[in-house]
PDB file of C-alpha atoms in Angstrom:
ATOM      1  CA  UNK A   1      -3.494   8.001  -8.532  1.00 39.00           C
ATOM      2  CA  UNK A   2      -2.293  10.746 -11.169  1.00 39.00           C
ATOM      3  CA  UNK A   3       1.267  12.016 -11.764  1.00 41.00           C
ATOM      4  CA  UNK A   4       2.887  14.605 -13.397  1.00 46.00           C
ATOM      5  CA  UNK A   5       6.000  13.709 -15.723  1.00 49.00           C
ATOM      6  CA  UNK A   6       8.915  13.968 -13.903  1.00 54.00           C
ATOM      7  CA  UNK A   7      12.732  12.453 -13.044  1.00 88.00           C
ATOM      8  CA  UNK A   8      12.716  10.077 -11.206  1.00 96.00           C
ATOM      9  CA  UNK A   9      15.321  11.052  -7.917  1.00 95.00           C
ATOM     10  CA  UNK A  10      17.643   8.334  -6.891  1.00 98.00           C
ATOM     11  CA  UNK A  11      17.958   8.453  -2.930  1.00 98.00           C
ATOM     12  CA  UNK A  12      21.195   8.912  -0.733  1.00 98.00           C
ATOM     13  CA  UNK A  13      22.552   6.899   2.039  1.00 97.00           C
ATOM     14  CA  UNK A  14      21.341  10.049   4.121  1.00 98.00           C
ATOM     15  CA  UNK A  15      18.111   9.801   2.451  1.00 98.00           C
ATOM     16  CA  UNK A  16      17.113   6.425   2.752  1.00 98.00           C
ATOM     17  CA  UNK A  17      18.463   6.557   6.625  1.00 98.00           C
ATOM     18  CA  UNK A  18      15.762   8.987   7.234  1.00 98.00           C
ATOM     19  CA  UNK A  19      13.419   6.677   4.949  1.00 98.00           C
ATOM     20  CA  UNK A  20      14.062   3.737   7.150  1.00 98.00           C
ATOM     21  CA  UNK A  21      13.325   5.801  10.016  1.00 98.00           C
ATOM     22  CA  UNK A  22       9.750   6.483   9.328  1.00 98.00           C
ATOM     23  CA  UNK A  23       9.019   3.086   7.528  1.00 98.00           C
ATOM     24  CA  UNK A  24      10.000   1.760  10.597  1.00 98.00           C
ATOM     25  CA  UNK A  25       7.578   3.446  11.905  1.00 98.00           C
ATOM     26  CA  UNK A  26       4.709   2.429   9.652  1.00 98.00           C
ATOM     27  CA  UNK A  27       5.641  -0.997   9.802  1.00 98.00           C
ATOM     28  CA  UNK A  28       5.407  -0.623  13.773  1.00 98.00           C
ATOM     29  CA  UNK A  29       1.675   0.415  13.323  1.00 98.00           C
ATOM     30  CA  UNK A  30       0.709  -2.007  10.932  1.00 98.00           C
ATOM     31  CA  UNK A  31       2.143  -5.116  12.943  1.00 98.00           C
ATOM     32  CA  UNK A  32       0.365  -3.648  15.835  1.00 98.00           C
ATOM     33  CA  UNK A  33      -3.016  -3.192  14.489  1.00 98.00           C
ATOM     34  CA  UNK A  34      -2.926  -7.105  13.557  1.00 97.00           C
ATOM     35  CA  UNK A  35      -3.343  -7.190  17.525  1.00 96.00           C
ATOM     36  CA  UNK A  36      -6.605  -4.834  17.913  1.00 97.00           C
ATOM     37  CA  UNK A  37      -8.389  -5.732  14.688  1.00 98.00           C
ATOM     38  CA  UNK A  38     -11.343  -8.013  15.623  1.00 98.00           C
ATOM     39  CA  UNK A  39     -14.966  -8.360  15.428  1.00 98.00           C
ATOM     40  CA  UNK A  40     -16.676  -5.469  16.758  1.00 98.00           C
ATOM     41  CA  UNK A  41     -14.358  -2.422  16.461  1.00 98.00           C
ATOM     42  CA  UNK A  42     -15.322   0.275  13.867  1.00 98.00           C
ATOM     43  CA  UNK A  43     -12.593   1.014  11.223  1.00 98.00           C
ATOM     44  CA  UNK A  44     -12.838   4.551  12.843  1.00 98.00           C
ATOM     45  CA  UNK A  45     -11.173   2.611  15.975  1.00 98.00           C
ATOM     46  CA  UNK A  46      -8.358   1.995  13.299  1.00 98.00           C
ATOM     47  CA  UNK A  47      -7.592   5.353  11.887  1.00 98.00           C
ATOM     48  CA  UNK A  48      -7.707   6.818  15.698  1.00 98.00           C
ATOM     49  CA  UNK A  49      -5.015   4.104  17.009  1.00 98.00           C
ATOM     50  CA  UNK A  50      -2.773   4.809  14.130  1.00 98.00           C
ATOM     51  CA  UNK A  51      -3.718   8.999  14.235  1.00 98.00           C
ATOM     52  CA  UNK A  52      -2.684   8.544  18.117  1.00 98.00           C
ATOM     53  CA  UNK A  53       0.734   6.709  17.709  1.00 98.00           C
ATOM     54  CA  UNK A  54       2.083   8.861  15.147  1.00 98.00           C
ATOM     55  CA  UNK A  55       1.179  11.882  17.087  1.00 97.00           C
ATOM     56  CA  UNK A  56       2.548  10.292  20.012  1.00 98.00           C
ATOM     57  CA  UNK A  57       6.067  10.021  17.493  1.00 98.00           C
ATOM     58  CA  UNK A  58       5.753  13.897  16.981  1.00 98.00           C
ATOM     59  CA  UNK A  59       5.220  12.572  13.290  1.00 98.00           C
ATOM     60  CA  UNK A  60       2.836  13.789  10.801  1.00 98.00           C
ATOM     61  CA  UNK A  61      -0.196  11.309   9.175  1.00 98.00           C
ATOM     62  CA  UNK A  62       0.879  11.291   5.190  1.00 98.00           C
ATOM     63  CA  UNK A  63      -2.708  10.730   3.936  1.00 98.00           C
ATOM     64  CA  UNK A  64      -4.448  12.843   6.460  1.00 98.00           C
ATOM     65  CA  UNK A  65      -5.548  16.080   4.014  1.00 97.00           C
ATOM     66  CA  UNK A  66      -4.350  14.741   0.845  1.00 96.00           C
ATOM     67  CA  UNK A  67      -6.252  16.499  -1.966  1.00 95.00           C
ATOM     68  CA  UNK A  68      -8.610  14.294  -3.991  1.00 93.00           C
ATOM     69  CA  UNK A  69     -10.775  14.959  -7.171  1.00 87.00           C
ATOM     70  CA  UNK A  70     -13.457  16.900  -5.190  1.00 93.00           C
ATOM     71  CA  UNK A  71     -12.628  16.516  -1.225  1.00 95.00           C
ATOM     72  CA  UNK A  72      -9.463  15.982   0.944  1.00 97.00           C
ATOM     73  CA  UNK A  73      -8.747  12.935   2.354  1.00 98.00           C
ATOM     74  CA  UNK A  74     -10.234  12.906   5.766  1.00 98.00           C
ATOM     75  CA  UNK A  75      -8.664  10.843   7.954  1.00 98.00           C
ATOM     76  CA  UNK A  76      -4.622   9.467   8.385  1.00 98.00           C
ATOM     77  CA  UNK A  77      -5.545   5.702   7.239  1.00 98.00           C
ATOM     78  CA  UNK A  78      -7.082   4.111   4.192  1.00 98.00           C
ATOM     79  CA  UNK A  79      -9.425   1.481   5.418  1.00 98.00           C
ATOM     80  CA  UNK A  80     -11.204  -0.497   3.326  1.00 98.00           C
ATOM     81  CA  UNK A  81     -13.714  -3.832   3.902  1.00 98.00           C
ATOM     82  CA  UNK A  82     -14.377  -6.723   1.901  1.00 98.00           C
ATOM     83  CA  UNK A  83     -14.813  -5.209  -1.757  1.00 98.00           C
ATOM     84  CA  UNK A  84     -13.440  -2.142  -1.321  1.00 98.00           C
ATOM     85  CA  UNK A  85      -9.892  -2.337  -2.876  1.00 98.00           C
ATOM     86  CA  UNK A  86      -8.374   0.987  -1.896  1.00 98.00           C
ATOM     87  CA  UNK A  87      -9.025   4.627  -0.256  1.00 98.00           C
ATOM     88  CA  UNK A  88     -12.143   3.226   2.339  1.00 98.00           C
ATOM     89  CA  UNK A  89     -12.982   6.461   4.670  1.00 98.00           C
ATOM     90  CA  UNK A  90     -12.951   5.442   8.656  1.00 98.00           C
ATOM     91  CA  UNK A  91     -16.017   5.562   9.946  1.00 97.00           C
ATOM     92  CA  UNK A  92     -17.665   5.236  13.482  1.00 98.00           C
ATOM     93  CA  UNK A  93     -20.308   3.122  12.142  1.00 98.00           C
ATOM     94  CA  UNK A  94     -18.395   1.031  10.549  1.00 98.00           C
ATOM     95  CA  UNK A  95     -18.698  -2.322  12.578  1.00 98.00           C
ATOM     96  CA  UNK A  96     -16.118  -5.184  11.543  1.00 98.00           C
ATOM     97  CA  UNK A  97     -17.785  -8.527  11.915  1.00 98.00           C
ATOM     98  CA  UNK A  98     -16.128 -12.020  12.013  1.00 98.00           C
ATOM     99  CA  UNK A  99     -15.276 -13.152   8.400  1.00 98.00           C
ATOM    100  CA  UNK A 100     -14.485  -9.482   6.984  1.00 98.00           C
ATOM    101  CA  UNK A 101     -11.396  -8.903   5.734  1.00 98.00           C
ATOM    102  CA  UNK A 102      -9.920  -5.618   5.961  1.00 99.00           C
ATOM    103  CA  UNK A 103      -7.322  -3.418   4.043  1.00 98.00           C
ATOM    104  CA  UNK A 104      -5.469  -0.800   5.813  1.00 98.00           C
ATOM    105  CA  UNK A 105      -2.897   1.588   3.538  1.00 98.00           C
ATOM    106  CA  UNK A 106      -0.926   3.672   5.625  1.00 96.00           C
ATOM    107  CA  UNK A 107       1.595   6.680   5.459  1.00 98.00           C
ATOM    108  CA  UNK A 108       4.078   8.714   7.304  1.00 98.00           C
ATOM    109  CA  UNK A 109       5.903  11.963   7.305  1.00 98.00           C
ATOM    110  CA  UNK A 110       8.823  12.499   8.905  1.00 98.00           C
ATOM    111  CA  UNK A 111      11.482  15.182   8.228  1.00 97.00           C
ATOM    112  CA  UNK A 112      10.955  15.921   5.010  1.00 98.00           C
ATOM    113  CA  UNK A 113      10.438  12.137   3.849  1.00 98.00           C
ATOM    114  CA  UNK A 114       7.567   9.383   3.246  1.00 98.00           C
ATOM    115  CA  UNK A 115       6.770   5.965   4.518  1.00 98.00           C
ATOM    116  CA  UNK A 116       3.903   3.872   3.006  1.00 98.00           C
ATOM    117  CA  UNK A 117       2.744   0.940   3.507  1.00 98.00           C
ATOM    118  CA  UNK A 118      -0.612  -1.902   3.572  1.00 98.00           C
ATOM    119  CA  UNK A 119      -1.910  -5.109   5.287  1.00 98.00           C
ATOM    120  CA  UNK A 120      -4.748  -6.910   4.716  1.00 98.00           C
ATOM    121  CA  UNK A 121      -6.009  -8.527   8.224  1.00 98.00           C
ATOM    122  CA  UNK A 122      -8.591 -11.484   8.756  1.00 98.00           C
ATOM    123  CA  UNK A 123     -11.735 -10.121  10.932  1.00 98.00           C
ATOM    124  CA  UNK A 124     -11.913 -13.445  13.375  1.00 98.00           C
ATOM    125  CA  UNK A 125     -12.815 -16.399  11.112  1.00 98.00           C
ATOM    126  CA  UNK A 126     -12.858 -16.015   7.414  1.00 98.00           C
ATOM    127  CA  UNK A 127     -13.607 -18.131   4.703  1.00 98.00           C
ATOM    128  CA  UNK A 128     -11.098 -20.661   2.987  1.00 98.00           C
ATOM    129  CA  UNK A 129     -11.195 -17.992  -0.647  1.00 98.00           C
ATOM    130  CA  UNK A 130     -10.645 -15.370   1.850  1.00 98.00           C
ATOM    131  CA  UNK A 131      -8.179 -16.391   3.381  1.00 98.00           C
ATOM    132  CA  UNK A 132      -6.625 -18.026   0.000  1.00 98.00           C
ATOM    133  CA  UNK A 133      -6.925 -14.371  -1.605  1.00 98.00           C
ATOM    134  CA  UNK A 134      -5.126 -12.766   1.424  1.00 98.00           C
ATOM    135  CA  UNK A 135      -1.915 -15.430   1.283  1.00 98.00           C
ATOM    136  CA  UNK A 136      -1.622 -14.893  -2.356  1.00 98.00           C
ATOM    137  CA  UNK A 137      -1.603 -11.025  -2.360  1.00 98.00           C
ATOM    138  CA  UNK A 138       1.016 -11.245   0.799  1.00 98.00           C
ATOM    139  CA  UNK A 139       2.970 -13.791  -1.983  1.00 98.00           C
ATOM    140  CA  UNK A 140       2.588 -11.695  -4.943  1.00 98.00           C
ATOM    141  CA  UNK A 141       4.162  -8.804  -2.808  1.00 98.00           C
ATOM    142  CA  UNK A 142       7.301 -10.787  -2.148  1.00 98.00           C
ATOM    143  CA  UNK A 143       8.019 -12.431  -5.338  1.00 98.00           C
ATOM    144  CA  UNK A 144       7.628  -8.783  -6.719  1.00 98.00           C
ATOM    145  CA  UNK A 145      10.050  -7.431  -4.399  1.00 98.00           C
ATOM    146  CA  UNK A 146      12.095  -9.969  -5.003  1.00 98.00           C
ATOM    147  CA  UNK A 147      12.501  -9.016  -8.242  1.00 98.00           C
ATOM    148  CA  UNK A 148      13.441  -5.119  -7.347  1.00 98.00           C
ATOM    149  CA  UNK A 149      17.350  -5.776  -7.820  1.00 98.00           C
ATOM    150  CA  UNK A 150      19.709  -3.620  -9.674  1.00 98.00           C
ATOM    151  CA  UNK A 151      20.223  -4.245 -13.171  1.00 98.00           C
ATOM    152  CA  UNK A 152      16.629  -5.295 -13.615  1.00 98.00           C
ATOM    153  CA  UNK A 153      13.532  -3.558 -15.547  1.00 98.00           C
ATOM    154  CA  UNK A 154      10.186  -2.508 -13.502  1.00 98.00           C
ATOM    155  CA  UNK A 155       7.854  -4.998 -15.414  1.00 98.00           C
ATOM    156  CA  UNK A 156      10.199  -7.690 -13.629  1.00 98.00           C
ATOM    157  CA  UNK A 157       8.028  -6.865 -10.520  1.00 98.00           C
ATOM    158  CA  UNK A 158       5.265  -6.103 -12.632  1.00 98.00           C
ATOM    159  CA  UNK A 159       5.267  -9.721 -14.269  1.00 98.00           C
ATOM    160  CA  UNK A 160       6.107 -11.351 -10.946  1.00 98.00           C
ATOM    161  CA  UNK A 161       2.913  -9.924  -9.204  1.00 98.00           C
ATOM    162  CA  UNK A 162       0.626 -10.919 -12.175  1.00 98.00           C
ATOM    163  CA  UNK A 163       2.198 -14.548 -12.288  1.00 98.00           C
ATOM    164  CA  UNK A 164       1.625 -15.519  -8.627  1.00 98.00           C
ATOM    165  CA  UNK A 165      -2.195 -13.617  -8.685  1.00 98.00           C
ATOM    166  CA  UNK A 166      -3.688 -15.014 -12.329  1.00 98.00           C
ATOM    167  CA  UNK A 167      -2.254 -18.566 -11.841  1.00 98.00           C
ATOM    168  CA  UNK A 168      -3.633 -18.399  -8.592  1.00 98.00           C
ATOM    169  CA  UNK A 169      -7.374 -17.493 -10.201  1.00 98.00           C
ATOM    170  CA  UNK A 170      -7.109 -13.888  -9.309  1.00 98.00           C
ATOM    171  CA  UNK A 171      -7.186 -10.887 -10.695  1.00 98.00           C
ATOM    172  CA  UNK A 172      -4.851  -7.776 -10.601  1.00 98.00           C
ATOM    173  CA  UNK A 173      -6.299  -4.350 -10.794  1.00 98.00           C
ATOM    174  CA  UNK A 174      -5.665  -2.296 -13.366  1.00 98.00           C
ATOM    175  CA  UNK A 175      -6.740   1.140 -12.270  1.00 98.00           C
ATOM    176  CA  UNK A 176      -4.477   1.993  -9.369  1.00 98.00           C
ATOM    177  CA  UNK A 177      -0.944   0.557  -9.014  1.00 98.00           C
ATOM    178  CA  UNK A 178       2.489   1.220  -7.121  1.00 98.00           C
ATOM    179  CA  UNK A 179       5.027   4.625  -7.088  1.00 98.00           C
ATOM    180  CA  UNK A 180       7.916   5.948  -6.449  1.00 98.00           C
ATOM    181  CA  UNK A 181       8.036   7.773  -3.178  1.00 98.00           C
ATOM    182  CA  UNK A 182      10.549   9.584  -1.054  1.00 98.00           C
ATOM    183  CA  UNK A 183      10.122  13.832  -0.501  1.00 98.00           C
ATOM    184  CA  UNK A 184       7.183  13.307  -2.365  1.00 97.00           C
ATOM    185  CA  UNK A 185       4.173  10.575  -0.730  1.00 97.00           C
ATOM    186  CA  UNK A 186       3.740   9.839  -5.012  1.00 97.00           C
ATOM    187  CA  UNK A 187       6.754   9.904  -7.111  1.00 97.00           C
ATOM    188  CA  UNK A 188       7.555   8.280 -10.426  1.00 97.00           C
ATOM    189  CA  UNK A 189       8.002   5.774 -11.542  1.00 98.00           C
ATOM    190  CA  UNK A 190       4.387   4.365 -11.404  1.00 97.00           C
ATOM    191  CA  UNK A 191       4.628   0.610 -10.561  1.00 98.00           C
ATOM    192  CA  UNK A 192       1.748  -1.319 -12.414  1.00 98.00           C
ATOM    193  CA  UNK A 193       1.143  -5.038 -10.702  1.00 98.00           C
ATOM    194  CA  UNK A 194       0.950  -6.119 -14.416  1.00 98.00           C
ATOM    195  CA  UNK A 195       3.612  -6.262 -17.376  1.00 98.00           C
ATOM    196  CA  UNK A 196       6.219  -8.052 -19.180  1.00 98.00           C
ATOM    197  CA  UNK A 197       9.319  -9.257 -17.790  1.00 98.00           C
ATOM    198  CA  UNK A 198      12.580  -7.442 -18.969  1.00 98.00           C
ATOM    199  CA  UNK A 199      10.581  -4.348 -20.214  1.00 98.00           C
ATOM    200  CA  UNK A 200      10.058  -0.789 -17.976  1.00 97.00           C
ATOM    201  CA  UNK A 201      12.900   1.598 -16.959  1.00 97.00           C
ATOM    202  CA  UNK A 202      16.095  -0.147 -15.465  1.00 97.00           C
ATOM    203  CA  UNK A 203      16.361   0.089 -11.444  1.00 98.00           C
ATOM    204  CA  UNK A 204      19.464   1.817  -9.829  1.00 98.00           C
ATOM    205  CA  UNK A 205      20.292   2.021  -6.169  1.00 98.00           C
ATOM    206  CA  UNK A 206      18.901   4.745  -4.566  1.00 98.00           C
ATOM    207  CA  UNK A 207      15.235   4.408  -6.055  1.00 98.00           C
ATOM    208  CA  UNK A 208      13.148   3.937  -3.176  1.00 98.00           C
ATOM    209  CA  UNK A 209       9.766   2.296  -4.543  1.00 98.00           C
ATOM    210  CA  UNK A 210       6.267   1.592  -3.114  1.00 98.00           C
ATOM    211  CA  UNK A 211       5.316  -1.667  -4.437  1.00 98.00           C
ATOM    212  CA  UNK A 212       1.630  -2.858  -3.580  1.00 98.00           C
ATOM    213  CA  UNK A 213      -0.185  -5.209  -5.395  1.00 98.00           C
ATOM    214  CA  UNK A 214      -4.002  -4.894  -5.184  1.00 98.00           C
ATOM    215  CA  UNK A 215      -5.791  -8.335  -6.269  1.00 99.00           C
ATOM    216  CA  UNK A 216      -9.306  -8.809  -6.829  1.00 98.00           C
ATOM    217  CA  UNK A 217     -10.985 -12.717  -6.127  1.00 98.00           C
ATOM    218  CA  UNK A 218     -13.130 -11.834  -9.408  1.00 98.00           C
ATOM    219  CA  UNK A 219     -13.032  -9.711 -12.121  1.00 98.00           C
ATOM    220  CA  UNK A 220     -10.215  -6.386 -12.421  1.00 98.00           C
ATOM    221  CA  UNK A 221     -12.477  -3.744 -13.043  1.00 98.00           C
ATOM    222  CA  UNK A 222     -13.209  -1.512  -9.853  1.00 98.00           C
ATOM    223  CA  UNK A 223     -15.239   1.954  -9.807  1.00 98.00           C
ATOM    224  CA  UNK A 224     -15.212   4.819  -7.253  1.00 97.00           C
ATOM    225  CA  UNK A 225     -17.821   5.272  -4.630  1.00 97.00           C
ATOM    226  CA  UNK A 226     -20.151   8.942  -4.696  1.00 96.00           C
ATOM    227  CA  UNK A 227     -17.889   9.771  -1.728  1.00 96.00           C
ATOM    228  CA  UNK A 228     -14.981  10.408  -4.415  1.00 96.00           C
ATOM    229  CA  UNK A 229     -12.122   8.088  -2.699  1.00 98.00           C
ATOM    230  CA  UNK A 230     -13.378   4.628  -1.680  1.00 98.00           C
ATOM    231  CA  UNK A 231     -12.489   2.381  -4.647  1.00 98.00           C
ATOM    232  CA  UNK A 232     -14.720  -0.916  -5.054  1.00 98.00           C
ATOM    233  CA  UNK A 233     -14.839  -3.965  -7.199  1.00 98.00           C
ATOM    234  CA  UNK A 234     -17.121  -3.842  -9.840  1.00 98.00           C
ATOM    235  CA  UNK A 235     -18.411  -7.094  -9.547  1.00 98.00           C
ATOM    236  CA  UNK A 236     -18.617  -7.029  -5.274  1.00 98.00           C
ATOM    237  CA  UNK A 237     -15.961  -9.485  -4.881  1.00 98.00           C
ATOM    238  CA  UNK A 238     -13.602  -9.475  -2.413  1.00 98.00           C
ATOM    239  CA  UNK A 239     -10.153  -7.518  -3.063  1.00 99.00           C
ATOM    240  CA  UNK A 240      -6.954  -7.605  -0.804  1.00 99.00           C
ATOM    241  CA  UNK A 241      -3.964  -4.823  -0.808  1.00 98.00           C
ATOM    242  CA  UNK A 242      -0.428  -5.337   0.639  1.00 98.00           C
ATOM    243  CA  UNK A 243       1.936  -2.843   0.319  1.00 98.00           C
ATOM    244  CA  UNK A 244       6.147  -2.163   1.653  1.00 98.00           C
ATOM    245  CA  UNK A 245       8.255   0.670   0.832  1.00 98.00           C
ATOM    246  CA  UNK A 246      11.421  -0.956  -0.555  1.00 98.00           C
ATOM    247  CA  UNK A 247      15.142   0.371  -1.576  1.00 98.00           C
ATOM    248  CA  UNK A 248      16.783  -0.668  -4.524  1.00 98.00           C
ATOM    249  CA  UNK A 249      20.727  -1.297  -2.716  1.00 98.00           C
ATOM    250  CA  UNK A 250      23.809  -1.762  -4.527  1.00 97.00           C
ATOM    251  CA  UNK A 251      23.474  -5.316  -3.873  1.00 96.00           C
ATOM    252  CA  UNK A 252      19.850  -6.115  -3.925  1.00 98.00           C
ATOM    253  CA  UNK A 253      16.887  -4.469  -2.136  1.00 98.00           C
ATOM    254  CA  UNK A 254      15.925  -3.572   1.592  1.00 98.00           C
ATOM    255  CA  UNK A 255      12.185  -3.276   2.602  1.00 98.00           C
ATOM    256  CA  UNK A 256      11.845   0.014   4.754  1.00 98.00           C
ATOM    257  CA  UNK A 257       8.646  -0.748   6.452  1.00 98.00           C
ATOM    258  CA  UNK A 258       8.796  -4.322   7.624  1.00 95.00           C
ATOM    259  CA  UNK A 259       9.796  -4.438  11.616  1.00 89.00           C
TER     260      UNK A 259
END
């Protein structure tokens, strides 16, 4: 992801109403798709169900056209198998077997505002790492959030993802990290899931911020497919991504896109 330099625009209570509206939404989708997702549906399956029920919502897929470094973004999810770690492209031949894992990133407009979000979903029956990798990315997400309280610096959550992943035995990519978000699907600040406690900008109420830790179960370094979005791990291990849209309140946080 690449941003320009820019202020970074603290949210109203009018503006983060509307922002809970449509990470509602999101969050409605992913906890939904944790109900279809099994062996033997294509991840083109995926992007339809989600294309159809944000439609249905007279809503607008966020990532559906999104320019990229040669070609737009083709479809309205991410969706991404195994070792890819972010960006996957549905596709109709794209079978999910038992013991896959896959990634879905999703997004939202609504009004003149963003929702994004990410799950990582066990295909049928995985394998212990697997399933180890997935429960430690879904922890490294909420100690990080827990850490987006006013008064406190961005690496907080930084430092709080990396803890939980490396003393786990992961690894936290490097290459692609977390962002503001609000009018804009990519806003600053960027949110790296690595970083020193206590350092970073401070965080006010009203920054809305997409946290989303990507962890690798080997090494960091990922590359991008010929295709010019689908990201992958360099050394084919497996890589999970979870992912909420969160307000910094006067009194702590609130995550938009968790029903």
């Amino acid at each position: 992801m690449f941003f320009k330099k820019q202020t970074i625009e603290l949210k109203t209570a009018k503006e983060v109403e509307k922002m809970r509206v449509v990470g509602k939404v999101v969050g409605e989708i992913l906890e939904k798709l944790s109900e279809i997702i099994k062996p033997g549906i294509t991840t083109k399956d995926i992007d339809d169900f989600s294309e159809k029920y944000i439609k249905k919502l007279k809503m607008t897929p966020a990532f559906l056209g999104v320019p990229g470094v040669t070609c737009s973004f083709p479809a309205s999810a991410c969706v991404s198998i195994n070792n890819e770690v972010v960006h996957g492209i549905p596709n109709a031949s794209r079978v999910l077997k038992s013991g896959d894992i896959v990634s879905v990133d999703m997004g939202v407009f609504y009004e003149g505002y963003y929702g994004d979000a990410a799950r990582t979903y066990a295909v049928g029956s995985i394998s212990d790492n697997a399933a180890n990798l997935l429960k430690i990315t879904e922890l490294s997400l909420q100690k990080g959030i827990e850490k987006a309280l006013p008064g406190n610096r961005l690496g907080d959550i930084s430092s709080a993802v990396q803890t939980v992943a490396e003393s786990a035995g992961f690894s936290v990519v490097r290459d692609f990290v977390g962002h503001g978000i609000g009018r804009k699907l990519h806003e600053e600040p960027q949110i790296p899931n690595y970083g020193k406690a206590g350092t970073g900008v401070k965080l006010l109420p009203g920054m809305i911020l997409a946290i989303e830790p990507m962890i690798n179960e080997g090494n960091y370094e990922v590359y991008m497919l010929d295709d010019d979005w689908t990201v992958v791990t360099k050394d084919g291990s497996l890589s999970a991504h979870f992912e909420h849209t969160v307000a910094i309140t006067e009194s702590g946080y609130e995550i938009l896109t968790k029903v």
